[in-house]
Amino acid sequence: MSKPPLRHVRSTSQVPPQKSKVTGARRRIMLWLAFIVCFTGWAGYTFYNQSVQIADKNAKLEQANQINSDTEQEMTELKSEVERLQDPEYIGQLARKKYGMFMPGETPIYPVDE
């Protein structure tokens, strides 16, 4: 007669009951929370950085719009000056004021300083 092979039987005191499942779930939750915290930090940093860039670009846009409106106003004034320079009467006025010129037959009157 031969002996049957010995089997090793584990006792229930050697394996902790359900501790590995709870530990694994906690680990997954902590990893998930760490990911969420990192993502939220990155998103906040990106939002702040883009807000600063948008504010800078808005300031530059406002400055460019101001320059544009000044240029348009100057252009309007120059166009009106060109239109007035097409009038011979206005040219005569400028010639009298700036250059002291007079039409033939006109008598210039100069103010006398006392």
mmCIF file of C-alpha atoms in Angstrom:
data_model
loop_
_atom_site.group_PDB
_atom_site.id
_atom_site.type_symbol
_atom_site.label_atom_id
_atom_site.label_comp_id
_atom_site.label_asym_id
_atom_site.label_seq_id
_atom_site.Cartn_x
_atom_site.Cartn_y
_atom_site.Cartn_z
ATOM 1 C CA MET A 1 0.000 0.000 0.000
ATOM 2 C CA SER A 2 1.258 3.267 -0.897
ATOM 3 C CA LYS A 3 0.553 6.484 0.891
ATOM 4 C CA PRO A 4 -1.454 9.176 -0.795
ATOM 5 C CA PRO A 5 0.505 12.404 -1.505
ATOM 6 C CA LEU A 6 0.341 15.082 1.126
ATOM 7 C CA ARG A 7 -1.661 18.124 0.366
ATOM 8 C CA HIS A 8 -1.028 21.464 1.869
ATOM 9 C CA VAL A 9 -4.133 23.035 3.185
ATOM 10 C CA ARG A 10 -4.158 26.709 3.986
ATOM 11 C CA SER A 11 -5.714 27.792 7.124
ATOM 12 C CA THR A 12 -8.139 30.686 7.104
ATOM 13 C CA SER A 13 -5.975 32.601 9.544
ATOM 14 C CA GLN A 14 -3.221 33.073 6.910
ATOM 15 C CA VAL A 15 -5.308 35.045 4.330
ATOM 16 C CA PRO A 16 -6.731 38.386 5.478
ATOM 17 C CA PRO A 17 -10.429 38.572 4.636
ATOM 18 C CA GLN A 18 -11.244 40.959 1.698
ATOM 19 C CA LYS A 19 -8.473 43.408 2.561
ATOM 20 C CA SER A 20 -6.908 43.278 -0.894
ATOM 21 C CA LYS A 21 -10.134 44.406 -2.602
ATOM 22 C CA VAL A 22 -10.518 47.430 -0.342
ATOM 23 C CA THR A 23 -6.859 48.360 -0.769
ATOM 24 C CA GLY A 24 -7.132 48.107 -4.548
ATOM 25 C CA ALA A 25 -10.265 50.255 -4.616
ATOM 26 C CA ARG A 26 -8.588 52.874 -2.420
ATOM 27 C CA ARG A 27 -5.553 52.897 -4.674
ATOM 28 C CA ARG A 28 -7.719 53.420 -7.775
ATOM 29 C CA ILE A 29 -9.638 56.235 -6.083
ATOM 30 C CA MET A 30 -6.398 57.942 -4.998
ATOM 31 C CA LEU A 31 -4.961 57.644 -8.518
ATOM 32 C CA TRP A 32 -8.173 59.050 -9.961
ATOM 33 C CA LEU A 33 -8.155 61.959 -7.487
ATOM 34 C CA ALA A 34 -4.477 62.651 -8.239
ATOM 35 C CA PHE A 35 -5.292 62.750 -11.954
ATOM 36 C CA ILE A 36 -8.257 65.082 -11.370
ATOM 37 C CA VAL A 37 -6.150 67.415 -9.207
ATOM 38 C CA CYS A 38 -3.370 67.525 -11.823
ATOM 39 C CA PHE A 39 -5.839 68.123 -14.633
ATOM 40 C CA THR A 40 -7.652 70.859 -12.701
ATOM 41 C CA GLY A 41 -4.332 72.548 -11.916
ATOM 42 C CA TRP A 42 -3.286 72.427 -15.552
ATOM 43 C CA ALA A 43 -6.691 73.739 -16.696
ATOM 44 C CA GLY A 44 -6.553 76.603 -14.172
ATOM 45 C CA TYR A 45 -3.027 77.563 -15.216
ATOM 46 C CA THR A 46 -3.999 77.483 -18.893
ATOM 47 C CA PHE A 47 -7.127 79.557 -18.240
ATOM 48 C CA TYR A 48 -5.160 82.195 -16.311
ATOM 49 C CA ASN A 49 -2.411 82.324 -18.949
ATOM 50 C CA GLN A 50 -4.919 82.738 -21.771
ATOM 51 C CA SER A 51 -6.814 85.424 -19.835
ATOM 52 C CA VAL A 52 -3.602 87.439 -19.518
ATOM 53 C CA GLN A 53 -2.883 87.029 -23.225
ATOM 54 C CA ILE A 54 -6.423 88.092 -24.142
ATOM 55 C CA ALA A 55 -6.136 91.193 -21.945
ATOM 56 C CA ASP A 56 -2.844 92.129 -23.639
ATOM 57 C CA LYS A 57 -4.302 91.639 -27.088
ATOM 58 C CA ASN A 58 -7.389 93.694 -26.175
ATOM 59 C CA ALA A 59 -5.139 96.543 -25.032
ATOM 60 C CA LYS A 60 -3.200 96.396 -28.307
ATOM 61 C CA LEU A 61 -6.461 96.293 -30.269
ATOM 62 C CA GLU A 62 -7.781 99.331 -28.414
ATOM 63 C CA GLN A 63 -4.556 101.210 -29.151
ATOM 64 C CA ALA A 64 -4.718 100.241 -32.841
ATOM 65 C CA ASN A 65 -8.371 101.342 -33.022
ATOM 66 C CA GLN A 66 -7.439 104.701 -31.473
ATOM 67 C CA ILE A 67 -4.640 105.182 -34.014
ATOM 68 C CA ASN A 68 -7.039 104.200 -36.799
ATOM 69 C CA SER A 69 -9.681 106.708 -35.714
ATOM 70 C CA ASP A 70 -7.048 109.462 -35.408
ATOM 71 C CA THR A 71 -5.784 108.668 -38.888
ATOM 72 C CA GLU A 72 -9.295 108.662 -40.332
ATOM 73 C CA GLN A 73 -10.018 112.043 -38.722
ATOM 74 C CA GLU A 74 -6.789 113.473 -40.135
ATOM 75 C CA MET A 75 -7.620 112.057 -43.555
ATOM 76 C CA THR A 76 -11.073 113.691 -43.449
ATOM 77 C CA GLU A 77 -9.511 117.030 -42.547
ATOM 78 C CA LEU A 78 -6.995 116.724 -45.388
ATOM 79 C CA LYS A 79 -9.743 115.857 -47.883
ATOM 80 C CA SER A 80 -11.711 118.921 -46.866
ATOM 81 C CA GLU A 81 -8.543 121.035 -47.211
ATOM 82 C CA VAL A 82 -8.003 119.632 -50.726
ATOM 83 C CA GLU A 83 -11.593 120.515 -51.632
ATOM 84 C CA ARG A 84 -11.130 124.052 -50.322
ATOM 85 C CA LEU A 85 -7.899 124.411 -52.293
ATOM 86 C CA GLN A 86 -9.897 123.797 -55.490
ATOM 87 C CA ASP A 87 -11.755 127.089 -54.860
ATOM 88 C CA PRO A 88 -9.998 130.124 -56.418
ATOM 89 C CA GLU A 89 -11.447 132.456 -53.793
ATOM 90 C CA TYR A 90 -9.881 130.436 -50.959
ATOM 91 C CA ILE A 91 -6.532 130.437 -52.781
ATOM 92 C CA GLY A 92 -6.777 134.240 -53.002
ATOM 93 C CA GLN A 93 -7.404 134.473 -49.265
ATOM 94 C CA LEU A 94 -4.371 132.302 -48.537
ATOM 95 C CA ALA A 95 -2.207 134.400 -50.860
ATOM 96 C CA ARG A 96 -3.288 137.608 -49.104
ATOM 97 C CA LYS A 97 -2.758 136.226 -45.590
ATOM 98 C CA LYS A 98 0.424 134.186 -45.923
ATOM 99 C CA TYR A 99 2.305 135.920 -48.700
ATOM 100 C CA GLY A 100 0.979 139.505 -48.646
ATOM 101 C CA MET A 101 -0.167 139.330 -52.284
ATOM 102 C CA PHE A 102 -3.010 141.449 -53.624
ATOM 103 C CA MET A 103 -5.163 141.493 -56.713
ATOM 104 C CA PRO A 104 -4.462 144.210 -59.288
ATOM 105 C CA GLY A 105 -6.350 147.378 -58.358
ATOM 106 C CA GLU A 106 -6.600 146.510 -54.655
ATOM 107 C CA THR A 107 -5.114 148.887 -52.145
ATOM 108 C CA PRO A 108 -3.493 147.134 -49.192
ATOM 109 C CA ILE A 109 -4.274 148.532 -45.769
ATOM 110 C CA TYR A 110 -1.747 147.854 -43.040
ATOM 111 C CA PRO A 111 -2.437 148.428 -39.341
ATOM 112 C CA VAL A 112 -0.285 151.092 -37.700
ATOM 113 C CA ASP A 113 1.353 150.233 -34.401
ATOM 114 C CA GLU A 114 1.254 153.106 -31.950
#
